[in-house]
Coordinates of C-alpha atoms and ligand atoms in Angstrom, one line a residue:
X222 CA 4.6 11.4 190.4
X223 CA 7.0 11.4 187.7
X224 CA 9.0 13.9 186.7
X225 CA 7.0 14.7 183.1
X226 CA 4.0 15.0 185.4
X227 CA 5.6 17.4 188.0
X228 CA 6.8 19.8 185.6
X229 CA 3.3 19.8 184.3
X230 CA 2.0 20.3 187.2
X231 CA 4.3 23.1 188.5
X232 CA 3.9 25.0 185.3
X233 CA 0.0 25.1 185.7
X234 CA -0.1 26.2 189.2
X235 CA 2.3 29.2 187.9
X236 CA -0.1 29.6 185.7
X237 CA -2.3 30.0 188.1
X238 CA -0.4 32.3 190.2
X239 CA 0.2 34.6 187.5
X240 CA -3.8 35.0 186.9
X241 CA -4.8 33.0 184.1
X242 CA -8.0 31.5 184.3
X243 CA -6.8 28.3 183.1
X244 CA -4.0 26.4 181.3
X245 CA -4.2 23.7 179.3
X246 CA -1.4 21.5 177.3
X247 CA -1.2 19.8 174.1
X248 CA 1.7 17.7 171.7
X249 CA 2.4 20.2 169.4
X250 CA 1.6 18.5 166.2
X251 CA 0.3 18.6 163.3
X252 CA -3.8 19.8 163.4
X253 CA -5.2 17.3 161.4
X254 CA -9.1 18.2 161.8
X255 CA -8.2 21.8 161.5
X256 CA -6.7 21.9 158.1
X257 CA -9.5 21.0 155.9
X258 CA -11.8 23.7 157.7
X259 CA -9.4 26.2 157.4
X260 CA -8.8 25.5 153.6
X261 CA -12.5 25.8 152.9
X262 CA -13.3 29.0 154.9
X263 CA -10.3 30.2 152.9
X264 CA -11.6 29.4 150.0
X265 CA -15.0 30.9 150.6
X266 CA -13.4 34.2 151.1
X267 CA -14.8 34.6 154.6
X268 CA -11.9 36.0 155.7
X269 CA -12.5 39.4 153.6
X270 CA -9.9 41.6 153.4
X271 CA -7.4 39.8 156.0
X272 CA -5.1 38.8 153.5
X273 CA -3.0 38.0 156.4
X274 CA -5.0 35.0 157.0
X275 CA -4.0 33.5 153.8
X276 CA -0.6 33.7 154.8
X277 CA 1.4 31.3 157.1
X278 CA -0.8 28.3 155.8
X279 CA 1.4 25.4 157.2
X280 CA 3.0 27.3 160.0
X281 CA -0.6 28.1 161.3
X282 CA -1.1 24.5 161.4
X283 CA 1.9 23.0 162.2
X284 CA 3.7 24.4 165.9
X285 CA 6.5 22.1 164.9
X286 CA 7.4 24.6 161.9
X287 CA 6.8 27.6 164.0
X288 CA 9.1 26.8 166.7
X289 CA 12.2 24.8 166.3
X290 CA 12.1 21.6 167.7
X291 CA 8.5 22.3 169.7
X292 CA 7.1 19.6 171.9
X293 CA 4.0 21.2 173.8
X294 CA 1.9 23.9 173.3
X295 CA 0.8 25.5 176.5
X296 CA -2.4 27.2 176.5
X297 CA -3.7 30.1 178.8
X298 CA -6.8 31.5 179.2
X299 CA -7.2 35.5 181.0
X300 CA -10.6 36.1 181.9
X301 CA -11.7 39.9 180.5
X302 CA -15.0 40.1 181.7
X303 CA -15.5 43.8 183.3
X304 CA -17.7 44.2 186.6
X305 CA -19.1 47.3 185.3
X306 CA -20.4 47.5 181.8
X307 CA -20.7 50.3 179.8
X308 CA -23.8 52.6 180.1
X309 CA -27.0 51.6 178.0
X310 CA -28.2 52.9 174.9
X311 CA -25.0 54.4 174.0
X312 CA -22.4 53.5 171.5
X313 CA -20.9 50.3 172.3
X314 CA -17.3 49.0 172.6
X315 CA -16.2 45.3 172.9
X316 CA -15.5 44.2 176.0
X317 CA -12.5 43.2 175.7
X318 CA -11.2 46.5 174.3
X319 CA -12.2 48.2 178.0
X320 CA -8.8 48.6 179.5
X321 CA -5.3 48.3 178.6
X322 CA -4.7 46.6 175.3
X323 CA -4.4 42.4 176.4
X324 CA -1.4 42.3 173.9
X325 CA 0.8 44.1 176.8
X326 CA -0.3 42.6 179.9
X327 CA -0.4 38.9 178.4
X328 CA 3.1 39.1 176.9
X329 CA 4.3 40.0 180.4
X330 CA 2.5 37.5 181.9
X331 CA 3.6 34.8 179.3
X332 CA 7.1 36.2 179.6
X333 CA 6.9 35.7 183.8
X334 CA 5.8 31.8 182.7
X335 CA 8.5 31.3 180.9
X336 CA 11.4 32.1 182.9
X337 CA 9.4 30.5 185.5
X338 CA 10.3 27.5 183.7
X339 CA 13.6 28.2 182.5
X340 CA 14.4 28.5 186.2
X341 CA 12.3 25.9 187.6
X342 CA 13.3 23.2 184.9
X343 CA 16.2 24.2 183.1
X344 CA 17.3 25.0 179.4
X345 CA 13.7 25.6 177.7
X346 CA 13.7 27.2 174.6
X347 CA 10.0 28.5 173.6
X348 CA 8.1 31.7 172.0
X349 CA 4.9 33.6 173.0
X350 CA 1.5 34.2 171.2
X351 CA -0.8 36.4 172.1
X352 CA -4.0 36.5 169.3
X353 CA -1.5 36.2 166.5
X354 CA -2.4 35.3 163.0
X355 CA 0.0 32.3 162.5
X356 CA -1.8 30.2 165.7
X357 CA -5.0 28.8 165.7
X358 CA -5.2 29.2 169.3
X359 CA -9.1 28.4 169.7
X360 CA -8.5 25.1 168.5
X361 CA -5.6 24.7 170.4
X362 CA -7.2 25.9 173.6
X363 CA -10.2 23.7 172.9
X364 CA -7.8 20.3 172.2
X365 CA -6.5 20.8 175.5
X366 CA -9.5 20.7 177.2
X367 CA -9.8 24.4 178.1
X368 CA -13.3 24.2 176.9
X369 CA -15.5 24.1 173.6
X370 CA -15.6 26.0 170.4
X371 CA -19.5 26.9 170.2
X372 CA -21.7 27.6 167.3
X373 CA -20.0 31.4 167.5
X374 CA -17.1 30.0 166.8
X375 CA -15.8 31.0 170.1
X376 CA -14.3 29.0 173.1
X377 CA -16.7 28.3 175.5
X378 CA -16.5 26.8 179.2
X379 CA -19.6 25.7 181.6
X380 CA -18.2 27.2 184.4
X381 CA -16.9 30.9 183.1
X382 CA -18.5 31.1 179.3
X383 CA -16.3 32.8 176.8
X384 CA -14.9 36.6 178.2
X385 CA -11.2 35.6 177.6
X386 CA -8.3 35.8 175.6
X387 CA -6.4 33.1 174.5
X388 CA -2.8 32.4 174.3
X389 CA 0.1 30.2 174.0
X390 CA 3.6 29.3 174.9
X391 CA 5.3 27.0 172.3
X392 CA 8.2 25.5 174.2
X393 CA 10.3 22.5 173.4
X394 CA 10.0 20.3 176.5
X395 CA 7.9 17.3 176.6
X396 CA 4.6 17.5 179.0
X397 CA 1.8 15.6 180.1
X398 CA -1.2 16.2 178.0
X399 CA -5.0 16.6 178.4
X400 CA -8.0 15.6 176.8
X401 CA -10.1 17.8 174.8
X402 CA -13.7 18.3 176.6
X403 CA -17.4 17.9 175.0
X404 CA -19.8 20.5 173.4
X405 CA -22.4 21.9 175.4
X406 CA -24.5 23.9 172.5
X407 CA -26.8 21.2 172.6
X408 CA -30.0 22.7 170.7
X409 CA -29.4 26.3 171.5
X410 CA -29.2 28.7 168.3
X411 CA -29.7 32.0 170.4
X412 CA -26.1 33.2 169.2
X413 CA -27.3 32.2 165.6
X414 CA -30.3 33.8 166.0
X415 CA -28.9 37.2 167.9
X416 CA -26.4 38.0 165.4
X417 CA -27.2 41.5 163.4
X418 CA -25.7 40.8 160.5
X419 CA -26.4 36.9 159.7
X420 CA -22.5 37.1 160.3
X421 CA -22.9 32.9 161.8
X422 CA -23.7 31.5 158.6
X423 CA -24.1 27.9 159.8
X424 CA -23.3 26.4 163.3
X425 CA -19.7 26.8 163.7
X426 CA -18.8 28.6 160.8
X427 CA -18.8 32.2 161.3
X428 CA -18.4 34.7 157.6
X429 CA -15.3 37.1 158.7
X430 CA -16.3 39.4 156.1
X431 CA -19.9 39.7 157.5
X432 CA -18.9 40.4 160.7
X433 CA -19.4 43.9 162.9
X434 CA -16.4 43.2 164.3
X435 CA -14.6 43.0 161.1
X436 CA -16.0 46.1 159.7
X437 CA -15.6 48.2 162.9
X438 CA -11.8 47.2 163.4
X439 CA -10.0 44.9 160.2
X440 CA -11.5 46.8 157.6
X441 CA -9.6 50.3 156.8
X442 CA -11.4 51.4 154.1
X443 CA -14.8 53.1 153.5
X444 CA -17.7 51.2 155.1
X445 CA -20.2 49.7 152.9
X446 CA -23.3 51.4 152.5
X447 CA -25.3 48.0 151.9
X448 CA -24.4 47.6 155.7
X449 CA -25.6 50.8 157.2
X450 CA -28.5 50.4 159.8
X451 CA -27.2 46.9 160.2
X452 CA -24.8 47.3 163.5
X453 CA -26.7 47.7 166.5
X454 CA -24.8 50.5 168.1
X455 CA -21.3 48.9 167.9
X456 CA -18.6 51.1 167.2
X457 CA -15.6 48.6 167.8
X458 CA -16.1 45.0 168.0
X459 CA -19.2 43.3 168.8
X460 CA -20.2 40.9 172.0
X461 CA -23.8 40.1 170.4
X462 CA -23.2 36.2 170.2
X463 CA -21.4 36.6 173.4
X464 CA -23.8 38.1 175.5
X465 CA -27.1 36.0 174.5
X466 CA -25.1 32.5 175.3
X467 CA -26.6 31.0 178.0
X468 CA -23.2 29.9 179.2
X469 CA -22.3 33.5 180.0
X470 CA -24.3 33.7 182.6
X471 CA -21.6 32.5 184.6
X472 CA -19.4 34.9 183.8
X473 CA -17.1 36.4 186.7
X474 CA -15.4 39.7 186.7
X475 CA -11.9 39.9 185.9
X476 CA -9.3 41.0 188.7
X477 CA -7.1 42.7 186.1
X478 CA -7.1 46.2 187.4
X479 CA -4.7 46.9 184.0
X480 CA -8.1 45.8 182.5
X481 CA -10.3 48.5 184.3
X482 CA -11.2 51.2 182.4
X483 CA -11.3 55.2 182.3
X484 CA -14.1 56.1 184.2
X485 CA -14.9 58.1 181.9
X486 CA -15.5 55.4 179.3
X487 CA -18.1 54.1 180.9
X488 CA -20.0 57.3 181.1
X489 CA -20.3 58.6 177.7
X490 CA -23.3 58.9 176.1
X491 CA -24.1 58.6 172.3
X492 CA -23.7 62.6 172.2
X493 CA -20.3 62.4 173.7
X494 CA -19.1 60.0 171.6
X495 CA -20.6 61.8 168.5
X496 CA -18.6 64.5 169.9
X497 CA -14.9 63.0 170.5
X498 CA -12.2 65.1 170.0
X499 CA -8.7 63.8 169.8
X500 CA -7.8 64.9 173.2
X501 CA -10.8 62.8 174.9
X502 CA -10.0 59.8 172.6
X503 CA -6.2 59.7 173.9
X504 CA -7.1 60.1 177.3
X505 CA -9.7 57.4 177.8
X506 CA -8.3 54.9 175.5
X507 CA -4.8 55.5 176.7
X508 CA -2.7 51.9 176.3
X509 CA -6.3 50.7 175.1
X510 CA -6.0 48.3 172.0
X511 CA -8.7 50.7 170.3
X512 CA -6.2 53.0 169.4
X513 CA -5.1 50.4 166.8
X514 CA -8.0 51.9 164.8
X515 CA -6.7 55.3 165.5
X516 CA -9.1 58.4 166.1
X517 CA -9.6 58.4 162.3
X518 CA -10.9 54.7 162.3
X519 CA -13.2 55.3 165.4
X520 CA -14.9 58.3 164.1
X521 CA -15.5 56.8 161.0
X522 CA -17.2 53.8 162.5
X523 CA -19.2 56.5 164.9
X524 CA -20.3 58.6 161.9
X525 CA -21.9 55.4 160.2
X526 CA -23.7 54.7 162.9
X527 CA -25.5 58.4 163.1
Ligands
LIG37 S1 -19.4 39.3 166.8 FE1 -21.4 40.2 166.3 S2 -21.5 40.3 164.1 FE2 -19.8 38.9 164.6 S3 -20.7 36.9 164.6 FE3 -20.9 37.6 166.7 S4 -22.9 38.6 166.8 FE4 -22.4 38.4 164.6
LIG38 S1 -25.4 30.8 172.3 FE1 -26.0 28.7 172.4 S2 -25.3 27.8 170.4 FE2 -24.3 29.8 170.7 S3 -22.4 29.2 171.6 FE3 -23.8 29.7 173.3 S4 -24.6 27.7 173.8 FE4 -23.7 27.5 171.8

């Protein structure tokens, strides 16, 4: 083994021992196949109101302008999937937004990684994403082989499905690299099909601005009327595409206990939520990334779904 190769394969197993699901690496370079989609779904306005989308254009492309002197980006996977879901016919919350916001726990866990290498290696210089705007880190995940991007436009693996977040460590030390993986959508269209709001416009390309979770979390101002009646229950975030792919029947719960949440959450009913006072909403979504949409932004997403 050389020594590119034992690096590599000390920083995965770290990886590993730090809980992510998976790691992947890739030459940070240049995204070739990435640009021209990105233009065009730009330029079809399917990003809505994120302006900040349209920012960062070659940074968000190119690693190399992000970080000084970048050689590899490192991607990580951390599985999110809870083992108790939320009770039925109630109002719904995205998985993912269960427990304590991912932004905290994967920045520690990326922090860990990297002074795992700094120690391990030596003098590596490198930042940390977690589900920031200026990194395409779906593509970057699914170039190193961490799985595919489906018809959602989600990552997507044969073995776990899609319940995870994704991110990176963009370091400046040469790795070994891995191959990107093939696409297992085959014929299926059940995500295409499932979606309330037609938000998956054609395979792979899914219309930001059409989507629940868009409206129920980016957008901060009124919600459109034209919409109401068209949300299925979901008050923040949406899992509909998520939870009809076939793949996801492999899902395994997490063993994040940070990503457990208030019992309580689980337990409220339509009435209760239609009832939320302040109080109730900073207890059970205390550290929770819902309180990015604050109690105001919540209510307001529960009150057009009455
Ligand atoms: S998250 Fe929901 S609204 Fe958005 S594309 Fe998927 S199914 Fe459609
Ligand atoms: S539901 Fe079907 S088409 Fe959609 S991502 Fe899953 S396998 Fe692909």
């Amino acid at each position: 083994m050389n020594t590119k190769q034992k690096y590599t394969s000390s920083i995965k197993s770290e990886a590993k021992r730090l809980g992510f699901l998976s790691c992947g690496i890739s030459k940070a370079a240049f995204l070739e196949e990435e640009a021209p989609r990105l233009e065009n779904w730009l330029n079809q306005n399917m990003h809505g109101n994120m302006q900040y989308m349209e920012n960062h254009f070659d940074k968000r492309l190119d690693p190399t302008k992000l970080v000084e002197d970048s050689k590899s980006v490192i991607s990580l996977l951390l599985n999110y999937y809870p083992s108790q879901l939320q009770n039925q016919d109630t109002y719904k919350l995205s998985k993912y937004a269960y427990g304590t916001d991912y932004h905290f726990v994967i920045k520690n866990k990326l922090k860990q990684l990297l002074q795992f290498i700094q120690e391990e290696i030596g003098e590596v210089h490198g930042r940390a994403f977690v589900d920031s705007a200026p990194v395409l880190d779906k593509a970057w995940a699914a170039k190193s082989g961490l799985g595919w991007i489906g018809k959602h436009s989600n990552l997507l693996t044969q073995q776990t499905g899609s319940f995870y977040f994704i991110a990176e460590l963009i370091i400046d030390l040469d790795l070994e690299y891995d191959a990107i993986t093939t696409d297992h959508c085959g014929t299926c269209t059940a995500c295409i099909d499932a979606c309330p709001t037609q938000a998956i416009t054609e395979p792979y390309v899914v219309d930001g601005s059409k989507c629940i979770s868009y409206f129920t979390i980016e957008l901060k101002e009124q919600l459109p009327v034209s919409m109401k009646g068209t949300f299925d229950d979901w008050m923040f975030g949406c899992d509909v595409c998520q939870d009809v792919c076939p793949w996801n029947r492999f899902a395994k719960p997490h063993n994040e206990p940070l990503f457990n949440p208030h019992p309580e959450l689980l337990e409220m009913t339509k009435k209760d939520w239609q009832e939320i006072t302040q109080d109730t909403f900073t207890k059970v979504f205390k550290n929770s990334a819902v309180k990015r949409t604050k109690f105001s932004g919540l209510t307001r997403n529960i009150d057009f779904l009455k």
